[in-house]
Tab-separated table of C-alpha atoms and ligand atoms in Angstrom:
chain	number	residue	atom	x	y	z
A	1	PRO	CA	-13.136	18.257	14.739
A	2	THR	CA	-13.883	14.722	15.884
A	3	VAL	CA	-12.728	13.546	19.280
A	4	PHE	CA	-10.471	10.527	18.981
A	5	ASP	CA	-11.847	7.792	21.200
A	6	VAL	CA	-9.917	4.626	20.472
A	7	GLN	CA	-12.312	2.383	22.393
A	8	ARG	CA	-15.243	3.680	20.373
A	9	ILE	CA	-13.268	3.074	17.190
A	10	ARG	CA	-12.352	-0.458	18.240
A	11	ALA	CA	-16.032	-1.227	18.711
A	12	ASP	CA	-16.456	-0.647	14.955
A	13	PHE	CA	-14.056	-3.520	14.152
A	14	PRO	CA	-15.736	-6.814	15.093
A	15	LEU	CA	-12.604	-8.907	14.628
A	16	LEU	CA	-10.627	-6.955	17.225
A	17	ALA	CA	-12.886	-8.397	19.925
A	18	ARG	CA	-11.912	-12.002	19.298
A	19	SER	CA	-9.374	-14.031	21.205
A	20	VAL	CA	-6.536	-16.165	19.865
A	21	HIS	CA	-5.227	-19.206	21.763
A	22	GLY	CA	-7.378	-18.118	24.694
A	23	LYS	CA	-5.766	-14.656	24.843
A	24	PRO	CA	-7.201	-11.330	23.711
A	25	LEU	CA	-6.002	-10.632	20.187
A	26	VAL	CA	-3.324	-7.987	19.686
A	27	TYR	CA	-3.297	-7.349	15.945
A	28	PHE	CA	0.029	-5.807	14.932
A	29	ASP	CA	0.111	-7.026	11.329
A	30	ASN	CA	-1.619	-4.055	9.769
A	31	ALA	CA	1.001	-3.415	7.087
A	32	ASN	CA	0.162	-6.888	5.809
A	33	THR	CA	-3.558	-6.260	5.754
A	34	SER	CA	-5.848	-4.146	7.905
A	35	GLN	CA	-8.982	-5.252	9.711
A	36	LYS	CA	-12.326	-4.011	8.408
A	37	PRO	CA	-14.921	-1.815	10.125
A	38	VAL	CA	-18.461	-3.112	10.312
A	39	THR	CA	-19.633	-0.445	7.837
A	40	VAL	CA	-17.383	-1.973	5.150
A	41	ILE	CA	-18.618	-5.490	5.878
A	42	GLU	CA	-22.239	-4.321	5.893
A	43	ALA	CA	-21.857	-2.337	2.674
A	44	MET	CA	-20.715	-5.453	0.826
A	45	ASN	CA	-23.400	-7.544	2.450
A	46	THR	CA	-26.105	-5.056	1.443
A	47	HIS	CA	-24.733	-4.901	-2.072
A	48	TYR	CA	-25.126	-8.661	-2.532
A	49	ARG	CA	-28.482	-8.766	-0.745
A	50	GLU	CA	-30.104	-5.844	-2.512
A	51	HIS	CA	-28.225	-4.467	-5.514
A	52	ASN	CA	-26.188	-7.243	-7.120
A	53	ALA	CA	-25.942	-7.159	-10.915
A	54	ASN	CA	-23.171	-6.661	-13.451
A	55	VAL	CA	-21.985	-3.173	-14.328
A	56	SER	CA	-22.285	-1.147	-17.542
A	57	ARG	CA	-24.172	-3.828	-19.429
A	58	ALA	CA	-27.790	-3.725	-18.449
A	59	VAL	CA	-30.400	-1.028	-18.489
A	60	HIS	CA	-32.464	-2.766	-15.823
A	61	GLN	CA	-32.755	-1.200	-12.385
A	62	LEU	CA	-30.269	-3.483	-10.628
A	63	GLY	CA	-27.690	-3.012	-13.372
A	64	GLU	CA	-28.018	0.724	-12.962
A	65	GLU	CA	-27.681	0.486	-9.198
A	66	ALA	CA	-24.572	-1.691	-9.429
A	67	THR	CA	-23.021	0.623	-12.029
A	68	ALA	CA	-23.801	3.689	-9.923
A	69	ALA	CA	-22.221	2.033	-6.877
A	70	TYR	CA	-19.093	0.955	-8.750
A	71	GLU	CA	-18.611	4.261	-10.563
A	72	GLY	CA	-19.484	6.095	-7.351
A	73	ALA	CA	-16.615	4.278	-5.662
A	74	ARG	CA	-14.325	5.548	-8.418
A	75	ASP	CA	-15.473	9.112	-7.744
A	76	LYS	CA	-14.876	8.717	-4.043
A	77	LEU	CA	-11.459	7.168	-4.525
A	78	ALA	CA	-10.444	9.835	-7.055
A	79	GLN	CA	-11.348	12.504	-4.489
A	80	PHE	CA	-9.557	10.568	-1.735
A	81	ILE	CA	-6.210	10.890	-3.554
A	82	ASN	CA	-7.130	14.242	-5.156
A	83	ALA	CA	-6.890	12.967	-8.724
A	84	PRO	CA	-7.659	15.785	-11.154
A	85	SER	CA	-10.157	13.569	-12.978
A	86	ARG	CA	-12.066	10.364	-12.214
A	87	ASN	CA	-11.073	9.197	-15.699
A	88	GLU	CA	-7.433	9.035	-14.630
A	89	LEU	CA	-8.185	6.412	-11.989
A	90	ILE	CA	-8.099	2.765	-13.037
A	91	LEU	CA	-9.603	0.353	-10.555
A	92	THR	CA	-7.379	-2.678	-10.086
A	93	SER	CA	-7.116	-5.697	-7.809
A	94	GLY	CA	-4.355	-3.945	-5.880
A	95	THR	CA	-0.883	-2.507	-6.160
A	96	THR	CA	0.591	-5.556	-7.849
A	97	GLN	CA	-1.843	-5.369	-10.755
A	98	ALA	CA	-1.438	-1.592	-10.961
A	99	ILE	CA	2.363	-1.774	-11.247
A	100	ASN	CA	2.260	-4.663	-13.705
A	101	LEU	CA	-0.112	-2.652	-15.883
A	102	VAL	CA	2.404	0.197	-16.003
A	103	ALA	CA	5.233	-2.278	-16.645
A	104	TYR	CA	3.609	-3.953	-19.641
A	105	SER	CA	1.533	-1.150	-21.061
A	106	TYR	CA	3.709	1.902	-20.400
A	107	ALA	CA	7.295	0.752	-19.852
A	108	LEU	CA	7.764	-2.245	-22.144
A	109	PRO	CA	6.925	-0.455	-25.441
A	110	ARG	CA	9.339	2.336	-24.494
A	111	LEU	CA	12.324	0.245	-23.425
A	112	ALA	CA	15.269	-0.540	-25.703
A	113	PRO	CA	18.601	-2.250	-24.968
A	114	GLY	CA	20.717	0.062	-22.815
A	115	ASP	CA	17.710	1.783	-21.232
A	116	ALA	CA	17.078	1.555	-17.498
A	117	ILE	CA	14.383	1.665	-14.863
A	118	LEU	CA	15.351	3.146	-11.514
A	119	THR	CA	13.982	1.722	-8.287
A	120	THR	CA	15.388	1.541	-4.743
A	121	VAL	CA	16.845	-1.019	-2.363
A	122	MET	CA	13.911	-0.627	0.056
A	123	GLU	CA	11.143	-1.641	-2.371
A	124	HIS	CA	8.584	-4.383	-2.019
A	125	HIS	CA	9.045	-7.091	-4.666
A	126	ALA	CA	5.972	-5.647	-6.427
A	127	ASN	CA	8.083	-2.599	-7.278
A	128	ILE	CA	11.087	-4.651	-8.425
A	129	VAL	CA	10.054	-7.867	-10.150
A	130	PRO	CA	7.679	-6.383	-12.783
A	131	TRP	CA	10.535	-4.084	-13.864
A	132	GLN	CA	12.915	-7.021	-14.081
A	133	LEU	CA	10.439	-8.919	-16.253
A	134	VAL	CA	10.035	-6.105	-18.776
A	135	ALA	CA	13.771	-5.344	-18.642
A	136	GLN	CA	14.509	-8.963	-19.585
A	137	ARG	CA	12.175	-8.756	-22.553
A	138	SER	CA	13.591	-5.483	-23.839
A	139	GLY	CA	17.285	-5.657	-22.991
A	140	ALA	CA	16.932	-2.795	-20.502
A	141	MET	CA	18.259	-2.949	-16.953
A	142	VAL	CA	16.973	-2.250	-13.462
A	143	LYS	CA	19.045	-0.003	-11.218
A	144	ALA	CA	18.471	0.356	-7.480
A	145	ALA	CA	19.272	3.489	-5.499
A	146	PRO	CA	20.908	2.868	-2.104
A	147	ILE	CA	19.742	3.571	1.432
A	148	ASN	CA	21.686	4.375	4.587
A	149	GLN	CA	21.882	2.309	7.789
A	150	ARG	CA	18.988	4.259	9.283
A	151	GLY	CA	16.825	3.012	6.459
A	152	GLU	CA	16.551	6.308	4.627
A	153	LEU	CA	16.810	6.657	0.875
A	154	ILE	CA	20.029	8.479	-0.076
A	155	VAL	CA	18.196	11.037	-2.164
A	156	GLU	CA	21.308	12.609	-3.741
A	157	GLN	CA	22.281	9.189	-5.053
A	158	TYR	CA	18.794	8.513	-6.341
A	159	LEU	CA	18.900	11.821	-8.206
A	160	ALA	CA	22.414	11.142	-9.483
A	161	MET	CA	21.151	7.859	-10.925
A	162	LEU	CA	18.445	9.675	-12.946
A	163	THR	CA	20.585	9.590	-16.089
A	164	PRO	CA	19.181	9.979	-19.635
A	165	GLU	CA	18.848	6.206	-20.202
A	166	VAL	CA	16.359	5.990	-17.309
A	167	LYS	CA	12.908	5.761	-18.906
A	168	LEU	CA	10.957	5.420	-15.655
A	169	ALA	CA	11.785	6.146	-12.013
A	170	CYS	CA	10.080	4.292	-9.179
A	171	VAL	CA	9.973	4.746	-5.442
A	172	THR	CA	7.821	3.654	-2.557
A	173	HIS	CA	6.011	6.411	-0.683
A	174	VAL	CA	6.371	4.535	2.622
A	175	SER	CA	8.483	1.414	3.246
A	176	ASN	CA	6.488	-1.633	4.343
A	177	VAL	CA	9.457	-2.879	6.402
A	178	LEU	CA	11.091	0.251	7.795
A	179	GLY	CA	8.176	2.686	7.929
A	180	THR	CA	10.379	5.275	6.208
A	181	VAL	CA	8.487	8.081	4.492
A	182	ASN	CA	10.302	9.055	1.312
A	183	PRO	CA	10.477	12.682	0.068
A	184	VAL	CA	8.274	12.025	-2.943
A	185	ARG	CA	7.593	15.690	-3.757
A	186	GLU	CA	11.270	16.475	-4.001
A	187	ILE	CA	11.973	13.361	-6.068
A	188	ALA	CA	9.035	14.136	-8.366
A	189	ARG	CA	10.263	17.696	-8.885
A	190	GLU	CA	13.700	16.446	-9.890
A	191	CYS	CA	12.202	13.808	-12.182
A	192	ARG	CA	10.098	16.462	-13.926
A	193	ARG	CA	13.180	18.624	-14.443
A	194	ARG	CA	14.815	15.697	-16.220
A	195	GLY	CA	11.705	14.653	-18.135
A	196	ILE	CA	11.613	11.227	-16.455
A	197	PRO	CA	8.198	9.936	-15.344
A	198	LEU	CA	7.885	8.814	-11.728
A	199	LEU	CA	5.856	5.911	-10.359
A	200	VAL	CA	5.079	5.898	-6.639
A	201	ASP	CA	4.069	2.781	-4.711
A	202	GLY	CA	1.525	4.177	-2.270
A	203	SER	CA	0.502	0.882	-0.629
A	204	GLN	CA	1.738	1.832	2.828
A	205	ALA	CA	0.956	5.533	2.606
A	206	VAL	CA	-2.791	5.575	1.890
A	207	PRO	CA	-3.715	3.883	5.187
A	208	HIS	CA	-1.944	6.561	7.239
A	209	ARG	CA	-1.948	9.955	5.554
A	210	PRO	CA	-4.021	12.053	3.170
A	211	VAL	CA	-2.529	11.511	-0.279
A	212	ASP	CA	-2.688	14.268	-2.885
A	213	VAL	CA	-1.295	13.017	-6.181
A	214	GLN	CA	-1.341	16.524	-7.668
A	215	ALA	CA	0.679	17.984	-4.799
A	216	LEU	CA	3.095	15.048	-4.951
A	217	GLY	CA	3.671	15.738	-8.634
A	218	CYS	CA	4.278	12.150	-9.712
A	219	ASP	CA	3.076	10.482	-12.930
A	220	PHE	CA	1.751	7.169	-11.585
A	221	TYR	CA	0.456	6.330	-8.108
A	222	ALA	CA	-0.347	2.686	-7.274
A	223	PHE	CA	-2.128	1.505	-4.144
A	224	THR	CA	-4.069	-1.318	-2.625
A	225	GLY	CA	-7.410	-1.300	-0.797
A	226	HIS	CA	-6.988	-4.124	1.690
A	227	LYS	CA	-4.412	-2.245	3.767
A	228	MET	CA	-6.809	0.728	4.062
A	229	LEU	CA	-9.819	-0.969	5.691
A	230	ALA	CA	-11.236	-2.175	2.360
A	231	PRO	CA	-11.707	-5.721	1.041
A	232	THR	CA	-8.927	-7.724	-0.593
A	233	GLY	CA	-8.884	-7.560	-4.377
A	234	THR	CA	-9.358	-3.785	-4.579
A	235	GLY	CA	-6.930	-1.011	-5.396
A	236	GLY	CA	-6.068	1.508	-8.011
A	237	LEU	CA	-3.689	3.132	-10.395
A	238	TRP	CA	-3.801	6.850	-10.863
A	239	ALA	CA	-1.893	8.072	-13.917
A	240	LYS	CA	-1.696	11.333	-15.818
A	241	ARG	CA	-4.153	11.461	-18.680
A	242	GLU	CA	-1.412	11.870	-21.315
A	243	HIS	CA	0.113	8.546	-20.237
A	244	LEU	CA	-3.196	6.703	-20.153
A	245	GLU	CA	-4.068	7.943	-23.614
A	246	ALA	CA	-0.724	6.807	-25.005
A	247	MET	CA	-0.785	3.407	-23.306
A	248	PRO	CA	-2.197	0.424	-25.218
A	249	PRO	CA	-4.601	-1.766	-23.239
A	250	PHE	CA	-3.002	-4.706	-21.446
A	251	PHE	CA	-5.950	-7.034	-20.837
A	252	GLY	CA	-8.462	-7.399	-23.625
A	253	GLY	CA	-12.072	-8.488	-23.310
A	254	GLY	CA	-15.471	-7.147	-22.451
A	255	GLU	CA	-16.076	-3.670	-21.036
A	256	MET	CA	-12.904	-2.173	-22.517
A	257	ILE	CA	-13.887	-1.763	-26.163
A	258	ARG	CA	-15.704	0.738	-28.316
A	259	GLU	CA	-16.307	-1.569	-31.268
A	260	VAL	CA	-14.985	-5.047	-31.989
A	261	ARG	CA	-14.463	-6.019	-35.645
A	262	PHE	CA	-12.218	-8.618	-37.160
A	263	ASP	CA	-10.697	-5.889	-39.317
A	264	GLY	CA	-9.832	-3.714	-36.328
A	265	THR	CA	-11.157	-3.241	-32.802
A	266	THR	CA	-11.364	0.182	-31.208
A	267	PHE	CA	-11.092	0.768	-27.493
A	268	ALA	CA	-13.019	2.641	-24.875
A	269	ALA	CA	-11.499	5.800	-23.401
A	270	PRO	CA	-9.554	5.561	-20.123
A	271	PRO	CA	-10.210	4.353	-17.486
A	272	HIS	CA	-12.428	1.655	-19.049
A	273	LYS	CA	-9.802	0.837	-21.674
A	274	PHE	CA	-7.830	-0.771	-18.837
A	275	GLU	CA	-10.677	-2.524	-17.045
A	276	ALA	CA	-11.434	-5.616	-19.102
A	277	GLY	CA	-13.919	-8.074	-17.695
A	278	THR	CA	-16.247	-7.983	-14.717
A	279	PRO	CA	-14.637	-6.041	-11.887
A	280	ASN	CA	-14.752	-6.644	-8.134
A	281	ILE	CA	-17.958	-4.627	-7.780
A	282	ALA	CA	-18.786	-5.572	-4.196
A	283	GLY	CA	-15.166	-5.014	-3.202
A	284	PHE	CA	-15.281	-1.432	-4.455
A	285	VAL	CA	-18.581	-0.885	-2.672
A	286	GLY	CA	-16.664	-1.882	0.455
A	287	LEU	CA	-13.794	0.402	-0.479
A	288	ALA	CA	-16.167	3.360	-0.773
A	289	ALA	CA	-17.381	2.600	2.764
A	290	ALA	CA	-13.759	2.410	3.941
A	291	ILE	CA	-13.115	5.920	2.608
A	292	ASP	CA	-16.222	7.184	4.422
A	293	TYR	CA	-14.836	5.602	7.569
A	294	TYR	CA	-11.489	7.388	7.189
A	295	HIS	CA	-13.318	10.682	6.684
A	296	SER	CA	-15.429	10.086	9.800
A	297	VAL	CA	-12.321	9.611	11.938
A	298	GLY	CA	-10.099	12.122	10.128
A	299	PHE	CA	-6.461	11.749	9.125
A	300	GLU	CA	-5.329	14.465	11.515
A	301	ALA	CA	-6.562	12.502	14.517
A	302	ILE	CA	-5.254	9.264	13.003
A	303	HIS	CA	-1.812	10.779	12.504
A	304	VAL	CA	-1.568	12.106	16.054
A	305	HIS	CA	-2.639	8.796	17.603
A	306	GLU	CA	-0.435	6.656	15.353
A	307	GLN	CA	2.634	8.814	15.939
A	308	GLN	CA	2.053	8.606	19.695
A	309	LEU	CA	1.822	4.831	19.427
A	310	LEU	CA	4.975	4.680	17.303
A	311	ALA	CA	6.953	6.816	19.771
A	312	TYR	CA	5.664	4.846	22.746
A	313	ALA	CA	6.356	1.438	21.171
A	314	THR	CA	9.847	2.499	20.082
A	315	GLU	CA	10.630	3.726	23.599
A	316	ARG	CA	9.227	0.586	25.277
A	317	LEU	CA	11.162	-1.697	22.926
A	318	ARG	CA	14.397	-0.065	24.093
A	319	ASP	CA	13.783	-1.868	27.417
A	320	VAL	CA	14.141	-5.239	25.712
A	321	PRO	CA	17.744	-6.449	25.991
A	322	GLY	CA	19.484	-7.225	22.706
A	323	LEU	CA	16.712	-5.732	20.588
A	324	ARG	CA	17.717	-3.979	17.381
A	325	ILE	CA	15.301	-1.836	15.388
A	326	PHE	CA	15.644	-1.649	11.600
A	327	GLY	CA	14.487	1.710	10.319
A	328	GLU	CA	15.159	4.890	12.252
A	329	ALA	CA	14.228	7.438	9.642
A	330	ALA	CA	13.382	10.956	10.762
A	331	GLU	CA	9.883	10.575	9.312
A	332	LYS	CA	8.163	7.223	9.801
A	333	GLU	CA	4.749	5.621	9.688
A	334	PRO	CA	3.995	3.207	12.572
A	335	VAL	CA	5.939	0.186	11.343
A	336	ILE	CA	8.690	-1.314	13.512
A	337	SER	CA	10.994	-4.029	12.226
A	338	PHE	CA	13.312	-5.595	14.751
A	339	LEU	CA	15.344	-8.601	15.822
A	340	ILE	CA	16.468	-9.826	19.210
A	341	GLU	CA	20.009	-11.072	19.406
A	342	GLY	CA	20.159	-14.848	19.682
A	343	ALA	CA	16.508	-15.474	18.760
A	344	GLN	CA	15.101	-16.449	15.381
A	345	ALA	CA	12.338	-14.261	13.997
A	346	THR	CA	10.010	-17.150	13.127
A	347	ASP	CA	10.396	-18.800	16.559
A	348	MET	CA	9.580	-15.497	18.205
A	349	ALA	CA	6.528	-14.895	16.018
A	350	THR	CA	5.254	-18.407	16.759
A	351	LEU	CA	5.606	-17.928	20.507
A	352	LEU	CA	4.054	-14.460	20.335
A	353	ASP	CA	1.092	-15.961	18.488
A	354	LEU	CA	0.525	-18.274	21.445
A	355	GLN	CA	0.166	-15.092	23.518
A	356	GLY	CA	-2.493	-13.801	21.098
A	357	ILE	CA	-0.101	-11.383	19.384
A	358	ALA	CA	-0.084	-11.217	15.590
A	359	VAL	CA	3.164	-9.883	14.129
A	360	ARG	CA	4.815	-10.811	10.881
A	361	SER	CA	8.155	-12.524	10.596
A	362	GLY	CA	10.097	-13.064	7.400
A	363	HIS	CA	11.526	-11.067	4.545
A	364	HIS	CA	8.339	-9.003	4.014
A	365	CYS	CA	8.651	-9.352	0.209
A	366	ALA	CA	11.796	-7.226	0.384
A	367	HIS	CA	14.757	-9.557	-0.233
A	368	PRO	CA	17.129	-6.791	-1.382
A	369	LEU	CA	16.454	-4.879	1.835
A	370	MET	CA	17.212	-7.987	3.922
A	371	GLN	CA	20.413	-8.421	1.890
A	372	PHE	CA	21.347	-4.808	2.639
A	373	TYR	CA	21.046	-5.423	6.381
A	374	GLY	CA	22.594	-8.893	6.086
A	375	VAL	CA	19.704	-10.652	7.848
A	376	PRO	CA	17.390	-13.368	6.484
A	377	ALA	CA	14.304	-12.016	8.204
A	378	THR	CA	12.956	-9.548	10.740
A	379	LEU	CA	9.965	-9.354	13.008
A	380	ARG	CA	7.581	-6.588	12.154
A	381	ALA	CA	5.012	-4.926	14.366
A	382	SER	CA	2.875	-2.655	12.208
A	383	LEU	CA	0.254	-0.527	13.901
A	384	ALA	CA	-3.048	1.040	12.929
A	385	PHE	CA	-5.127	3.813	14.468
A	386	TYR	CA	-7.286	1.239	16.276
A	387	ASN	CA	-4.307	-0.032	18.293
A	388	THR	CA	-3.697	1.095	21.873
A	389	ARG	CA	-0.921	1.752	24.389
A	390	GLU	CA	-2.214	-1.173	26.452
A	391	GLU	CA	-1.656	-3.485	23.499
A	392	ILE	CA	1.920	-2.228	23.233
A	393	ASP	CA	2.454	-2.913	26.951
A	394	HIS	CA	1.037	-6.395	26.493
A	395	PHE	CA	3.279	-6.937	23.475
A	396	VAL	CA	6.454	-5.835	25.284
A	397	THR	CA	5.640	-8.038	28.297
A	398	ALA	CA	5.115	-11.003	25.969
A	399	LEU	CA	8.324	-10.207	24.117
A	400	LEU	CA	10.333	-10.252	27.341
A	401	LYS	CA	8.748	-13.583	28.278
A	402	VAL	CA	9.384	-15.121	24.862
A	403	ARG	CA	12.955	-13.871	24.863
A	404	LYS	CA	13.630	-15.671	28.149
A	405	LEU	CA	12.158	-18.875	26.719
A	406	LEU	CA	14.481	-18.742	23.710
A	407	MET	CA	17.679	-17.751	25.514
B	501	PMP	N1	4.043	-2.498	-2.171
B	501	PMP	C1	4.134	-2.402	-0.847
B	501	PMP	C2	5.020	-1.346	-0.233
B	501	PMP	C3	3.406	-3.290	-0.039
B	501	PMP	O1	3.513	-3.202	1.300
B	501	PMP	C4	2.575	-4.258	-0.644
B	501	PMP	C5	1.778	-5.236	0.177
B	501	PMP	N2	2.517	-5.917	1.153
B	501	PMP	C6	2.511	-4.304	-2.036
B	501	PMP	C7	3.254	-3.410	-2.760
B	501	PMP	C8	1.659	-5.296	-2.757
B	501	PMP	O2	0.311	-5.055	-2.541
B	501	PMP	P1	-0.769	-6.109	-3.033
B	501	PMP	O3	-0.304	-7.445	-2.555
B	501	PMP	O4	-2.022	-5.684	-2.361
B	501	PMP	O5	-0.837	-6.017	-4.512
């Protein structure tokens, strides 16, 4: 077991050492995107300096090295989420591309007027809008399961909404606004009983917990690399082989074919069938290094530290007069959305930035959730394992100061 030394970990993240507006940076916008360890930055750098070539096209040495690196990243990522086969893992630019692929390639051909897709009120727009687009084209509808005031999915209602016209069920593993961890295993079990496939948005889960798609029992699992220490423009879609074999390709082009003829083109087997064009090779080299980094720290240690930070931050924020937290689920990842009575979220975020503190303000790509709470925006402090108690103290002190300024 590795000893968790947060200062040693912070030394691996060059950006954390910088200052902002003359103040030491406190980076609490990790649910938006994470910072990157030096090993990820160096892996990409080395790739471009020493191994750069296109994949799967050349027999020359560099082409083989680039292909081995890219396909090696797939192996590593498949293991990371415990996919039963590397061929069930499509490398994408992120969650958005992964969900849109399922929308157009899986859902659209199966939807008829009167059919439905089930999602929830707490979803990111990436798990709402693609379903609306394919529903519009097919005459199907999108239904949203409700949540309670604590920001928990009302699971009985979700299950009650799994009626026969639902052709696909969707749910986020972890809410990007509330931190809520949803009971995906239970939902997946109930979906299987009803013969309804389940898509899980794992964007906010993979940075915090070991994900095992086989244990979860879902059909599709979408996630993004840039929130898990990896470069932007990386991510993946895991899907059961039977679905991938039945799905037509969405993008056409190079790399995804077996033979192209004007009287009928045949396609490569999954996953390459869904990976038209030159991929983000260097990005996936970085993603492989990010996974190595997670393994070197260990999710057990990460979980303990992050849950301590979450508990401490929640407790400290109770000292701030007029502060309301959105999201008090029994099981949470370290994301805290809040508002202070009488102060606008954007004004607060701007003043916090002047203190070197990076938090997000706004709707967090979750308009329906804001509508549920009847607020236009919240502030969100989202933590990572490289954050510290001292940063939380600094944040709360700044918050009290900013509050006085705005009152
Ligand atoms: N779903 C959730 C829950 C998210 O938090 C995000 C990123 N904010 C996305 C989807 C979209 O991810 P990306 O922009 O990387 O495609």
